[in-house]
Every structure is written in C-alpha cells, then in structure tokens.
CSV table of C-alpha atoms in Angstrom, one decimal:
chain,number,residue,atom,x,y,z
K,484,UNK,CA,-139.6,-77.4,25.2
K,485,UNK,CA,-136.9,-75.0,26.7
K,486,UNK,CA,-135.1,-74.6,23.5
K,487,UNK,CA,-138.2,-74.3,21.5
K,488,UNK,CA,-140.9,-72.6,23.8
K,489,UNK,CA,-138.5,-70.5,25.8
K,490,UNK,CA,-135.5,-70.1,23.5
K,491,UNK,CA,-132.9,-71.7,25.9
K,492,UNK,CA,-129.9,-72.0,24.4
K,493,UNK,CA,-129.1,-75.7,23.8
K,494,UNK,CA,-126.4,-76.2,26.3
K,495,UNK,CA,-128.5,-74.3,28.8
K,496,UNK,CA,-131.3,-76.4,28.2
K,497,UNK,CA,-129.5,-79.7,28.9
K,498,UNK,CA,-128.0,-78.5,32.2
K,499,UNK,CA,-131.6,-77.6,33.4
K,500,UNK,CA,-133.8,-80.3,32.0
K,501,UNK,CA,-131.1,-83.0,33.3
K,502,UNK,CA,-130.8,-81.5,36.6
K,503,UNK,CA,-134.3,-80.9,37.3
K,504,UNK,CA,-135.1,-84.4,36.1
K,505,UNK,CA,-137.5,-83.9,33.9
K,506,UNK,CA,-139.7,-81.2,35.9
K,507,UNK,CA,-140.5,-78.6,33.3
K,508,UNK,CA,-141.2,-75.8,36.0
K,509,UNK,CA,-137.9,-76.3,37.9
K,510,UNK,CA,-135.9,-76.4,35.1
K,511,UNK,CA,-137.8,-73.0,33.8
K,512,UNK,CA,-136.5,-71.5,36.7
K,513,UNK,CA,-132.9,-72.4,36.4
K,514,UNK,CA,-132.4,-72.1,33.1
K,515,UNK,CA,-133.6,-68.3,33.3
K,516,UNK,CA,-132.3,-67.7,36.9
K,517,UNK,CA,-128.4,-67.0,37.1
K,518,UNK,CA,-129.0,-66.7,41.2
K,519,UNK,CA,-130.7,-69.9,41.1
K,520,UNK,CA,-128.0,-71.7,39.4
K,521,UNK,CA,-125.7,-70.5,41.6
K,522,UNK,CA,-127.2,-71.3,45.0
K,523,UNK,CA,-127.9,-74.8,43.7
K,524,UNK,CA,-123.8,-74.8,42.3
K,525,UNK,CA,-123.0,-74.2,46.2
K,526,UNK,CA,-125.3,-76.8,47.3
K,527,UNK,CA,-123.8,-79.6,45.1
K,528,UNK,CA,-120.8,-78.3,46.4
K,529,UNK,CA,-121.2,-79.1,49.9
K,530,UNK,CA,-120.6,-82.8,50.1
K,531,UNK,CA,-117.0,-81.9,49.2
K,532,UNK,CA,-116.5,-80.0,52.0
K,533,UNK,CA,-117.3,-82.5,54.4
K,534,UNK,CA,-114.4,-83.8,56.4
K,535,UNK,CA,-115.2,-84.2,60.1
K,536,UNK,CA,-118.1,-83.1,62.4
K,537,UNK,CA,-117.2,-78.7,62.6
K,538,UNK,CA,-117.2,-79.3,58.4
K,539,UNK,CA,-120.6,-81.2,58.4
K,540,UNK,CA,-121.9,-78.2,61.0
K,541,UNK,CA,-120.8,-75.8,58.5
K,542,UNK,CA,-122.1,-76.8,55.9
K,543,UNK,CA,-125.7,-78.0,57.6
K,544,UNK,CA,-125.8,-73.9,58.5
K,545,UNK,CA,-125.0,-72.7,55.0
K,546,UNK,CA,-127.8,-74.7,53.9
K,547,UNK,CA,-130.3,-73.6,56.6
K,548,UNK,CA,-129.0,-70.1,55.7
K,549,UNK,CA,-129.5,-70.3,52.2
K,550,UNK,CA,-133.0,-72.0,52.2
K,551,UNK,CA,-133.3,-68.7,54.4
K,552,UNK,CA,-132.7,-66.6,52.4
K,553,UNK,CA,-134.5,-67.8,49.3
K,554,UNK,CA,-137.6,-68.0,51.1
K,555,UNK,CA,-137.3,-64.3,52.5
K,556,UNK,CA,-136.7,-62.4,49.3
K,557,UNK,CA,-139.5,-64.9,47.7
K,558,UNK,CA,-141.5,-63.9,50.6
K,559,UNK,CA,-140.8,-60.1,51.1
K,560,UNK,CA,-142.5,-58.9,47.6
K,561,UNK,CA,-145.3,-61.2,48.0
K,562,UNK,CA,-146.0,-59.7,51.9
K,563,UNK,CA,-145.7,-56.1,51.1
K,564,UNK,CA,-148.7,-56.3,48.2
K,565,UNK,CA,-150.4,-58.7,50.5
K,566,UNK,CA,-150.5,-56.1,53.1
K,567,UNK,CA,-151.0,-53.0,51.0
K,568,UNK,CA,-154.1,-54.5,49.1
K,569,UNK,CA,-155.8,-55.6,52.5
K,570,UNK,CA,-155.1,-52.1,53.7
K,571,UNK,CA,-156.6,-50.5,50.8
K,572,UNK,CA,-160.0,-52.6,50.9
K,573,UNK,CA,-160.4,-51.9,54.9
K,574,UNK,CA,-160.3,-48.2,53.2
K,575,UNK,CA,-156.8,-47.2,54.0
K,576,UNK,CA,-155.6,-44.0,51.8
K,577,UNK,CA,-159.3,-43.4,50.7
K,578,UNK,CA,-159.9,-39.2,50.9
K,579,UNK,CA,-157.0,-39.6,53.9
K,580,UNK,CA,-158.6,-41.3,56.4
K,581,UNK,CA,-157.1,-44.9,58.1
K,582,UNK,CA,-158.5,-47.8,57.9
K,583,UNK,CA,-162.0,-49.2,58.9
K,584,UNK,CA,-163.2,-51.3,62.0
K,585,UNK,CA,-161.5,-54.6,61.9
K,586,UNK,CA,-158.6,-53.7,59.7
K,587,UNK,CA,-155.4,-53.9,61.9
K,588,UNK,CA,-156.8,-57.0,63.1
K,589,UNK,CA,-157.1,-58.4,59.7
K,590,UNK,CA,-153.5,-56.9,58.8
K,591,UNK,CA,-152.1,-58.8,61.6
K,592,UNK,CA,-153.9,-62.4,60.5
K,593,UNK,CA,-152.2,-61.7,57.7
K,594,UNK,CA,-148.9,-61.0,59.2
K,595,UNK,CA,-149.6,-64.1,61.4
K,596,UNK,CA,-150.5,-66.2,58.1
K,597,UNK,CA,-147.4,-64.9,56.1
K,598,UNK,CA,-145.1,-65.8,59.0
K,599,UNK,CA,-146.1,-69.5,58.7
K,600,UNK,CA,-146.3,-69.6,55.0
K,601,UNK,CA,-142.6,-68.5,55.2
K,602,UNK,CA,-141.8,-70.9,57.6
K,603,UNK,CA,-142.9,-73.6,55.2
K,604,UNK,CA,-141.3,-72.4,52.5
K,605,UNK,CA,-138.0,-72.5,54.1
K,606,UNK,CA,-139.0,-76.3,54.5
K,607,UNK,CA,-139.5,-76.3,50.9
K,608,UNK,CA,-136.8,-75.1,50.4
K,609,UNK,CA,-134.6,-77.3,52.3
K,610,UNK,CA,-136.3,-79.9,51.2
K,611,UNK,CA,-135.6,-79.4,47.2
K,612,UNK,CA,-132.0,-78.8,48.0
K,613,UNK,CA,-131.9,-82.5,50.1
K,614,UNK,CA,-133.2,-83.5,46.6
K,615,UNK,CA,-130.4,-82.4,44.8
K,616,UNK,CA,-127.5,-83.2,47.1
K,617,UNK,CA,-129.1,-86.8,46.8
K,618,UNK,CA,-128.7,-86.7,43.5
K,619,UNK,CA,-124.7,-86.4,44.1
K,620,UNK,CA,-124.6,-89.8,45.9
K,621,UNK,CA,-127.5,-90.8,42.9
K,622,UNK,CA,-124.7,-90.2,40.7
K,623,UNK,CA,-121.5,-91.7,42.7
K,624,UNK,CA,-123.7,-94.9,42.7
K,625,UNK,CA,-124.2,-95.1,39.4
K,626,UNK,CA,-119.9,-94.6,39.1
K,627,UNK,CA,-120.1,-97.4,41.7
K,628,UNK,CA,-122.3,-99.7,39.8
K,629,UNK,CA,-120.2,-99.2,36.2
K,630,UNK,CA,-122.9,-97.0,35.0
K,631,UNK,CA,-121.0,-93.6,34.8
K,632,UNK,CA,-122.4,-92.7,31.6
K,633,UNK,CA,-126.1,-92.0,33.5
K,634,UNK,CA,-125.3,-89.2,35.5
K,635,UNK,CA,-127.3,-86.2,36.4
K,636,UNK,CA,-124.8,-83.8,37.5
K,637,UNK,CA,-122.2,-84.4,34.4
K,638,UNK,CA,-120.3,-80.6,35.9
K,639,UNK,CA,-119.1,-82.6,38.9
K,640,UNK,CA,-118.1,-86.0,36.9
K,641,UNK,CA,-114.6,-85.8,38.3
K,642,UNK,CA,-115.5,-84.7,42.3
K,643,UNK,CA,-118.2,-87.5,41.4
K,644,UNK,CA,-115.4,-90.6,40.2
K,645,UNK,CA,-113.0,-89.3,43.0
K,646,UNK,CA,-116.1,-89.9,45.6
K,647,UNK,CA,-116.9,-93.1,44.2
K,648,UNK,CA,-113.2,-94.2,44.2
K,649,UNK,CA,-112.6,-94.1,47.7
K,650,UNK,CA,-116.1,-94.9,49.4
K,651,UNK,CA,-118.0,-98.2,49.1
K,652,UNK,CA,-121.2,-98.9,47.4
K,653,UNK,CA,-123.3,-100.0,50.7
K,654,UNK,CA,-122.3,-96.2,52.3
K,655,UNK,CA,-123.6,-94.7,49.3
K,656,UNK,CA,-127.2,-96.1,49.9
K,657,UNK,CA,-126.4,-95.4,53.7
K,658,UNK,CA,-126.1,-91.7,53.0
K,659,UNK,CA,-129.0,-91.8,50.3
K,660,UNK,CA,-131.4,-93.6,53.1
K,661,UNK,CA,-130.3,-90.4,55.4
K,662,UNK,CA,-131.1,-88.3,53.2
K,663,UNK,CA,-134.6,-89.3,52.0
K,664,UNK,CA,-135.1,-90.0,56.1
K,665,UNK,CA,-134.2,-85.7,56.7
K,666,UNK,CA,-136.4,-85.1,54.3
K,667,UNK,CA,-139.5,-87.1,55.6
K,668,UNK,CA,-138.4,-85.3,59.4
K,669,UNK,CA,-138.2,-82.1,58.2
K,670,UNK,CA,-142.0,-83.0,56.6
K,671,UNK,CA,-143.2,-83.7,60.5
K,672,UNK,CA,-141.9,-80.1,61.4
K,673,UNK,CA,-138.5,-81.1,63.2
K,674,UNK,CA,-136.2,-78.4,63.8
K,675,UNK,CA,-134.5,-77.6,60.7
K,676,UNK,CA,-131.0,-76.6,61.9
K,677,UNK,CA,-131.1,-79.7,63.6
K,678,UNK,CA,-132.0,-82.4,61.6
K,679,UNK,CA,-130.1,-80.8,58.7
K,680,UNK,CA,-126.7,-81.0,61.5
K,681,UNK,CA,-127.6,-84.2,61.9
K,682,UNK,CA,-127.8,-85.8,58.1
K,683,UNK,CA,-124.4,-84.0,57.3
K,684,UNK,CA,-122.9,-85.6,60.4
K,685,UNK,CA,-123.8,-88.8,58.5
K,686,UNK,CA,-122.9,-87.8,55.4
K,687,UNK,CA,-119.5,-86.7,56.6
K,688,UNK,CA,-118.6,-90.5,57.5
C-alpha cells in the first residue's frame, strides 16, 4: 500500500510498515515524517542509556518532554483556528465591532476544553512510545528464544543481540509486564513524570 498508494520508496516502506506493525495510519506518518522518525529513533534509543537510577530519571524526562512537545505543536495549529472560528461566529471582526453576548465565555470553554484535549494527547503520546520501546524487549526476546530472524526493529539488531546476551529471558518478560502495567496507569490518569520514573527504574535493572 505505501509503495503503491503513496509512492514510498521500498526500503522506506519496510522500515514503516514493520515498525508500525501493520497499522497503515502510523506507518503513513513515519514514512512521510522525517521528525517523526527521528523522535521515535531517540525513543528506541533510550533503553541503551540506562545504567543506574540518575540514567533511568533521564531518560523517563526526555520522554515526558518529548511526548510534550509533540502534543503542543500538534495542538497549537489546531487551537488557534479553533479559537479564531468561534470568534468569528460570536461576530468578532464583522464591520469592527467585538464579539457578541456570550462569546469570551464560549472562547474560554474552549480554552478550557483544548487544555484537557492536550493533556490527553500527551498521554497518547506517551503511551504509543511505551509501545515501541516494548517492542525493543519484543525483539531481545525473540534473540532470547533463537528466533532472531522475527524482529521488528532490524536498525538496532546489534544493541538488540548485545541486550539479549547479557540479560536473562525471565527479566525480559519482567520489563515487558512493566511496561504494558505504565501503560494501563498512565490510562487511569497517574502522574505521568512519575510513573514513566518509575517503569525506567525497572527497566534499568
């Protein structure tokens, strides 16, 4: 579909559909998304980095602060014609006058509303990057298991065998379980910086 319907190049089109597992709309966006690609290059990164509890605070921020940031510039565009088109039916520009009864009122529900939507989107956001980092350990199990010819993230094969070399099989599904159980917290609206601190404690070990 990518190659055919989008005209991805082939190589291109591998790298997204494999990573994306199959999801057609997520592997859209990173095959046509340089910024994308790299922000999820970082993430799969991370689990690298961990060597002791300041690493695994480091890199719990970094994701917090990139989920951040995704959501805000995915937000800000969004929010400005959001508020511009409410002010424009409560009559705001019309023959230079401001708005009507009831419009800054409405403009600040909207404000109010946009704040949470952002909010969850940062969730989201964490959330789909928990999804890929779990597909690391995905992958050093299936190293672990003598499958190593199955794996998702085929760029990190090497960081993937070293992992798999020195770690054992039942921490592997320790860290996955961690994962998967951040992901389900972060659903029930714990803080964010937190749990996130928390799961790359875990992972660190």
């Amino acid at each position: 579909v990518l190659q055919h319907k989008d005209g991805i190049l082939p190589v291109m089109a591998d790298f997204a559909a494999r990573v994306s597992q199959g999801h057609i709309g997520r592997a859209r966006y990173l095959a046509k998304n340089e910024d994308v690609r790299n922000t999820r290059n970082t993430i799969m990164k991370l689990p690298l980095t961990l060597q002791g509890i300041s690493s695994a605070f480091a890199a719990a921020q970094t994701l917090v602060d990139l989920a951040t940031q995704q959501a805000t510039q995915a937000a800000e565009q969004r929010n400005e014609k959001e508020t511009d088109d409410l002010a424009l039916a409560y009559g705001k520009g019309a023959t230079g006058r401001g708005m009507t009864t009831g419009g800054s009122k409405a403009i600040k529900e909207l404000e109010k509303e946009q704040k949470t939507r952002q909010t969850r989107m940062i969730r989201d956001g964490l959330d789909a990057a928990l999804l890929d980092i779990a597909t690391f350990y995905r992958d050093v199990m299936m190293v672990q298991a003598g499958s190593p010819d199955a794996l998702i993230n085929k760029e990190l094969e090497a960081e993937i065998n070293a992992v798999a070399a020195k770690t054992k099989p039942h921490n592997t599904i320790k860290k996955i379980n961690a994962i998967m159980e951040a992901r389900t917290n972060l659903g029930h609206n714990a803080a964010p910086l937190l749990t996130v601190e928390a799961l790359m404690c875990v992972l660190a070990h």
